[in-house]
Amino acid sequence: MTRKLLPTLVLAAAASLLAPFGNAPAQSTVAPPAKAAVKPAAGGLALATRPDPRAELAKRMPGSKPEDFRPSPIEGLYEYAHGADIAYVSADGRHIIDGDLFDLSSAANLTEQRRREARLAMIGKLSDADMVVFGPRNARYTVTVFTDVDCTYCRKLHSEIAQYNELGIRVRYLFYPRTGPDTESWKKAEAVWCSRDRNDALTRAKKGEVVKSTKCDADAVVRRDYQLGQDSGLRGTPAIVMPDGEMLAGYLPPAMLIKRLQPQPTAPAAR
């Protein structure tokens, strides 16, 4: 969970809860029981239907939608997802838990699994035509890298792109100028995207060369990638998204990255 998102959720939820009271005298915080909706059933009998808790949670957390919530493995606790940021909210909307949820029986980090699923779903909406790709389509492994033209370790990674490719690693680049919109790094990313040969332009830009190109609607592309990086939980560049959705922060040499990509032998079961 980003440090930015949780305080925003807390303040928004608090404002939503306090708004109806204004400056009125303090009242009891115990809410009256919700009235169950009643609909006729076969034979004329009335059956009570319970309201969808997700709709109520969305009302209490401005900016959220009912589909942003889903039941967690813990009864009475809902998972809230904003991109790859995950939090847990009590069914009454009064409490938020910021942290990872583990399954003790398997030692699995359930929250991290959901982050990875979310990243893959978001990146999966893009095609190779939406990225700058180095390596053959039939490469054994494909990673997606958020890169900044001016980032030192992004440049180091790209200086070894041939070695990654020789090891069977295909690299798909998305732009993430760390300095943000309307900065020199942002404009350099736009120039690369507008170039006729984007691969050559990116390589030259990472060497410090000035890339000149015709104007095109590159701002929308860089903004899309930048937002995707934020939604994916990016903390810096380069950020390498693995085939299973794991995000590796920082540069990894080709030899180390291929080891991370290769299947690891499983330990024999204890007898």
Short mmCIF file of C-alpha atoms in Angstrom, two decimals:
data_model
loop_
_atom_site.label_atom_id
_atom_site.label_comp_id
_atom_site.label_asym_id
_atom_site.label_seq_id
_atom_site.Cartn_x
_atom_site.Cartn_y
_atom_site.Cartn_z
CA MET A 1 0.00 0.00 0.00
CA THR A 2 1.45 3.37 -0.88
CA ARG A 3 2.00 5.84 1.90
CA LYS A 4 -0.07 8.34 -0.11
CA LEU A 5 -3.17 6.23 -0.61
CA LEU A 6 -3.96 5.16 2.95
CA PRO A 7 -4.07 8.66 4.51
CA THR A 8 -6.26 9.78 1.60
CA LEU A 9 -8.67 6.92 2.23
CA VAL A 10 -8.76 7.58 5.95
CA LEU A 11 -9.43 11.31 5.55
CA ALA A 12 -12.04 10.75 2.87
CA ALA A 13 -13.83 8.13 4.93
CA ALA A 14 -13.70 10.30 8.04
CA ALA A 15 -15.09 13.28 6.18
CA SER A 16 -17.87 11.14 4.82
CA LEU A 17 -18.77 9.90 8.27
CA LEU A 18 -18.66 13.32 9.93
CA ALA A 19 -20.35 15.37 7.20
CA PRO A 20 -23.95 14.67 8.30
CA PHE A 21 -23.25 15.89 11.85
CA GLY A 22 -21.78 19.36 11.09
CA ASN A 23 -21.47 21.30 14.36
CA ALA A 24 -24.32 19.47 16.09
CA PRO A 25 -23.84 18.25 19.69
CA ALA A 26 -22.09 14.93 20.14
CA GLN A 27 -24.32 11.95 19.49
CA SER A 28 -24.06 8.27 20.04
CA THR A 29 -21.72 6.54 17.57
CA VAL A 30 -23.85 3.41 17.62
CA ALA A 31 -25.76 3.31 14.37
CA PRO A 32 -29.31 1.94 14.37
CA PRO A 33 -29.67 -1.44 12.72
CA ALA A 34 -30.15 -1.20 8.98
CA LYS A 35 -33.60 -1.97 7.75
CA ALA A 36 -33.59 -5.00 5.55
CA ALA A 37 -35.26 -4.69 2.19
CA VAL A 38 -38.31 -6.90 1.80
CA LYS A 39 -39.48 -8.48 -1.42
CA PRO A 40 -42.40 -10.80 -2.06
CA ALA A 41 -41.58 -14.47 -2.44
CA ALA A 42 -43.45 -17.27 -4.09
CA GLY A 43 -46.74 -17.95 -2.34
CA GLY A 44 -47.06 -14.39 -1.10
CA LEU A 45 -44.48 -14.71 1.70
CA ALA A 46 -42.01 -11.86 2.23
CA LEU A 47 -38.27 -12.59 2.36
CA ALA A 48 -35.78 -10.07 3.74
CA THR A 49 -32.77 -9.33 1.47
CA ARG A 50 -29.61 -7.89 2.92
CA PRO A 51 -28.05 -4.83 1.25
CA ASP A 52 -24.74 -5.29 -0.52
CA PRO A 53 -22.03 -4.22 2.00
CA ARG A 54 -19.80 -3.13 -0.88
CA ALA A 55 -22.26 -0.43 -1.88
CA GLU A 56 -22.27 0.89 1.67
CA LEU A 57 -18.46 0.83 1.81
CA ALA A 58 -18.24 2.78 -1.44
CA LYS A 59 -20.54 5.43 0.04
CA ARG A 60 -18.28 5.77 3.07
CA MET A 61 -15.10 5.98 0.99
CA PRO A 62 -15.47 8.74 -1.63
CA GLY A 63 -13.78 7.94 -4.92
CA SER A 64 -14.25 4.20 -4.57
CA LYS A 65 -16.72 1.95 -6.38
CA PRO A 66 -18.50 -1.18 -5.12
CA GLU A 67 -16.47 -3.33 -7.50
CA ASP A 68 -13.26 -2.10 -5.80
CA PHE A 69 -14.20 -4.25 -2.82
CA ARG A 70 -14.34 -8.00 -2.48
CA PRO A 71 -14.57 -10.35 0.49
CA SER A 72 -11.22 -11.20 2.04
CA PRO A 73 -10.36 -14.64 3.48
CA ILE A 74 -11.28 -13.19 6.90
CA GLU A 75 -14.98 -13.01 7.60
CA GLY A 76 -16.24 -9.46 8.08
CA LEU A 77 -13.23 -7.94 6.32
CA TYR A 78 -13.25 -6.66 2.75
CA GLU A 79 -10.28 -6.23 0.45
CA TYR A 80 -10.01 -2.82 -1.19
CA ALA A 81 -7.89 -2.63 -4.33
CA HIS A 82 -6.68 0.51 -6.07
CA GLY A 83 -4.39 -0.73 -8.81
CA ALA A 84 -1.77 -2.85 -7.04
CA ASP A 85 -2.40 -1.08 -3.72
CA ILE A 86 -4.31 -3.33 -1.35
CA ALA A 87 -5.96 -2.51 1.99
CA TYR A 88 -8.51 -4.26 4.17
CA VAL A 89 -11.69 -2.58 5.39
CA SER A 90 -14.14 -3.73 8.03
CA ALA A 91 -17.67 -4.42 6.75
CA ASP A 92 -19.02 -1.38 8.61
CA GLY A 93 -16.42 0.89 7.00
CA ARG A 94 -15.01 2.06 10.34
CA HIS A 95 -11.59 0.40 10.26
CA ILE A 96 -8.82 0.10 7.66
CA ILE A 97 -5.87 -2.27 7.92
CA ASP A 98 -2.70 -1.38 6.03
CA GLY A 99 -0.49 -4.45 5.79
CA ASP A 100 0.02 -7.86 4.24
CA LEU A 101 -2.24 -10.81 4.92
CA PHE A 102 -0.59 -14.23 5.23
CA ASP A 103 -2.02 -17.74 5.15
CA LEU A 104 -0.27 -19.45 8.06
CA SER A 105 -1.03 -22.94 6.75
CA SER A 106 0.95 -22.33 3.55
CA ALA A 107 3.04 -19.26 4.51
CA ALA A 108 1.65 -17.60 1.35
CA ASN A 109 1.49 -13.81 1.24
CA LEU A 110 -2.08 -13.38 -0.01
CA THR A 111 -1.75 -9.61 -0.38
CA GLU A 112 1.34 -9.90 -2.56
CA GLN A 113 -0.45 -12.45 -4.74
CA ARG A 114 -3.22 -9.93 -5.32
CA ARG A 115 -0.69 -7.18 -6.13
CA ARG A 116 0.88 -9.39 -8.78
CA GLU A 117 -2.49 -10.28 -10.26
CA ALA A 118 -3.40 -6.60 -10.44
CA ARG A 119 -0.14 -5.63 -12.15
CA LEU A 120 -0.51 -8.36 -14.77
CA ALA A 121 -4.11 -7.35 -15.43
CA MET A 122 -3.17 -3.70 -15.95
CA ILE A 123 -0.11 -4.40 -18.11
CA GLY A 124 -2.06 -7.06 -20.00
CA LYS A 125 -4.29 -4.33 -21.44
CA LEU A 126 -1.30 -3.10 -23.47
CA SER A 127 0.24 -4.72 -26.52
CA ASP A 128 3.81 -4.71 -27.80
CA ALA A 129 2.82 -1.83 -30.07
CA ASP A 130 2.28 0.27 -26.92
CA MET A 131 5.87 -0.30 -25.72
CA VAL A 132 9.45 -0.12 -26.93
CA VAL A 133 10.50 -3.76 -27.21
CA PHE A 134 13.99 -5.27 -27.41
CA GLY A 135 14.22 -8.96 -28.19
CA PRO A 136 12.42 -11.54 -30.33
CA ARG A 137 8.76 -12.37 -29.75
CA ASN A 138 9.63 -16.03 -29.19
CA ALA A 139 12.12 -15.30 -26.39
CA ARG A 140 11.98 -17.70 -23.47
CA TYR A 141 11.22 -14.95 -20.94
CA THR A 142 9.61 -11.51 -21.20
CA VAL A 143 9.90 -8.78 -18.58
CA THR A 144 8.33 -5.32 -18.57
CA VAL A 145 10.59 -2.51 -17.38
CA PHE A 146 9.54 0.98 -16.29
CA THR A 147 12.41 3.21 -17.36
CA ASP A 148 13.58 6.81 -17.11
CA VAL A 149 15.83 8.07 -19.91
CA ASP A 150 18.01 9.96 -17.42
CA CYS A 151 18.12 7.33 -14.65
CA THR A 152 21.71 6.09 -14.10
CA TYR A 153 20.80 2.47 -13.47
CA CYS A 154 18.22 2.50 -16.25
CA ARG A 155 21.06 3.44 -18.57
CA LYS A 156 23.26 0.70 -17.15
CA LEU A 157 20.51 -1.87 -17.69
CA HIS A 158 20.03 -0.76 -21.28
CA SER A 159 23.77 -0.77 -21.99
CA GLU A 160 23.56 -4.55 -21.41
CA ILE A 161 20.39 -5.11 -23.45
CA ALA A 162 22.22 -7.41 -25.88
CA GLN A 163 23.28 -9.65 -23.00
CA TYR A 164 19.71 -9.89 -21.68
CA ASN A 165 18.52 -10.83 -25.16
CA GLU A 166 21.29 -13.43 -25.61
CA LEU A 167 20.12 -15.11 -22.39
CA GLY A 168 16.61 -15.35 -23.78
CA ILE A 169 15.17 -12.32 -21.98
CA ARG A 170 12.93 -10.00 -23.95
CA VAL A 171 12.63 -6.48 -22.50
CA ARG A 172 9.51 -4.38 -23.00
CA TYR A 173 9.95 -0.76 -21.94
CA LEU A 174 7.35 1.60 -20.50
CA PHE A 175 8.17 5.23 -19.74
CA TYR A 176 8.42 6.52 -16.19
CA PRO A 177 10.16 9.92 -16.03
CA ARG A 178 10.72 10.25 -12.29
CA THR A 179 10.69 14.05 -12.41
CA GLY A 180 7.08 14.02 -13.62
CA PRO A 181 5.18 15.86 -16.35
CA ASP A 182 6.54 18.87 -18.21
CA THR A 183 10.19 18.16 -17.31
CA GLU A 184 13.24 17.47 -19.46
CA SER A 185 13.09 13.72 -18.83
CA TRP A 186 9.42 13.71 -19.81
CA LYS A 187 10.18 15.58 -23.06
CA LYS A 188 12.98 13.13 -23.86
CA ALA A 189 10.55 10.23 -23.49
CA GLU A 190 8.14 12.02 -25.84
CA ALA A 191 10.92 12.51 -28.40
CA VAL A 192 11.76 8.80 -28.30
CA TRP A 193 8.13 7.81 -28.83
CA CYS A 194 7.72 10.20 -31.76
CA SER A 195 10.81 8.84 -33.51
CA ARG A 196 10.49 6.67 -36.60
CA ASP A 197 12.86 4.10 -35.04
CA ARG A 198 11.99 4.08 -31.34
CA ASN A 199 14.52 1.41 -30.43
CA ASP A 200 17.40 3.37 -31.93
CA ALA A 201 16.08 6.61 -30.42
CA LEU A 202 15.85 5.12 -26.93
CA THR A 203 19.36 3.72 -27.16
CA ARG A 204 20.76 7.07 -28.27
CA ALA A 205 18.80 8.96 -25.59
CA LYS A 206 20.18 6.67 -22.89
CA LYS A 207 23.68 7.44 -24.15
CA GLY A 208 22.99 11.12 -23.56
CA GLU A 209 22.44 12.03 -27.19
CA VAL A 210 19.80 14.60 -28.14
CA VAL A 211 16.94 12.92 -29.97
CA LYS A 212 15.10 15.07 -32.45
CA SER A 213 11.79 13.91 -33.86
CA THR A 214 8.59 15.17 -35.35
CA LYS A 215 5.70 16.10 -33.09
CA CYS A 216 3.14 13.44 -32.22
CA ASP A 217 0.65 12.72 -29.45
CA ALA A 218 3.36 11.30 -27.18
CA ASP A 219 2.21 13.11 -24.04
CA ALA A 220 -0.81 10.81 -23.75
CA VAL A 221 1.44 7.75 -24.07
CA VAL A 222 3.93 8.90 -21.45
CA ARG A 223 1.09 9.88 -19.10
CA ARG A 224 -0.50 6.46 -19.55
CA ASP A 225 2.76 4.70 -18.69
CA TYR A 226 3.46 7.04 -15.80
CA GLN A 227 0.03 6.43 -14.28
CA LEU A 228 0.41 2.70 -14.80
CA GLY A 229 3.69 2.81 -12.91
CA GLN A 230 2.06 4.58 -9.99
CA ASP A 231 -0.89 2.19 -9.99
CA SER A 232 1.54 -0.74 -10.05
CA GLY A 233 3.21 0.39 -6.83
CA LEU A 234 6.41 1.64 -8.43
CA ARG A 235 8.94 3.18 -6.02
CA GLY A 236 11.78 4.04 -8.38
CA THR A 237 13.44 3.14 -11.67
CA PRO A 238 14.28 0.85 -13.19
CA ALA A 239 11.37 -1.30 -12.02
CA ILE A 240 11.22 -4.78 -13.52
CA VAL A 241 7.85 -6.56 -13.66
CA MET A 242 8.39 -10.30 -13.85
CA PRO A 243 6.16 -12.73 -15.80
CA ASP A 244 4.31 -13.61 -12.58
CA GLY A 245 3.64 -9.95 -11.70
CA GLU A 246 6.38 -9.58 -9.09
CA MET A 247 8.00 -6.14 -9.21
CA LEU A 248 11.76 -5.96 -8.70
CA ALA A 249 12.95 -2.52 -7.64
CA GLY A 250 16.24 -1.52 -9.25
CA TYR A 251 18.81 -2.87 -11.65
CA LEU A 252 19.69 -6.55 -11.89
CA PRO A 253 22.65 -7.75 -14.00
CA PRO A 254 21.71 -10.17 -16.80
CA ALA A 255 23.16 -13.19 -14.99
CA MET A 256 21.16 -12.43 -11.83
CA LEU A 257 17.93 -11.70 -13.68
CA ILE A 258 18.03 -14.97 -15.62
CA LYS A 259 18.47 -16.84 -12.33
CA ARG A 260 15.38 -15.11 -10.95
CA LEU A 261 13.44 -16.06 -14.05
CA GLN A 262 14.45 -19.70 -14.19
CA PRO A 263 12.28 -22.18 -12.28
CA GLN A 264 13.73 -22.91 -8.87
CA PRO A 265 14.05 -26.55 -7.76
CA THR A 266 11.55 -27.44 -5.07
CA ALA A 267 12.82 -28.88 -1.82
CA PRO A 268 11.85 -32.52 -1.23
CA ALA A 269 8.91 -32.97 1.11
CA ALA A 270 9.83 -33.85 4.69
CA ARG A 271 9.10 -37.46 5.65
#
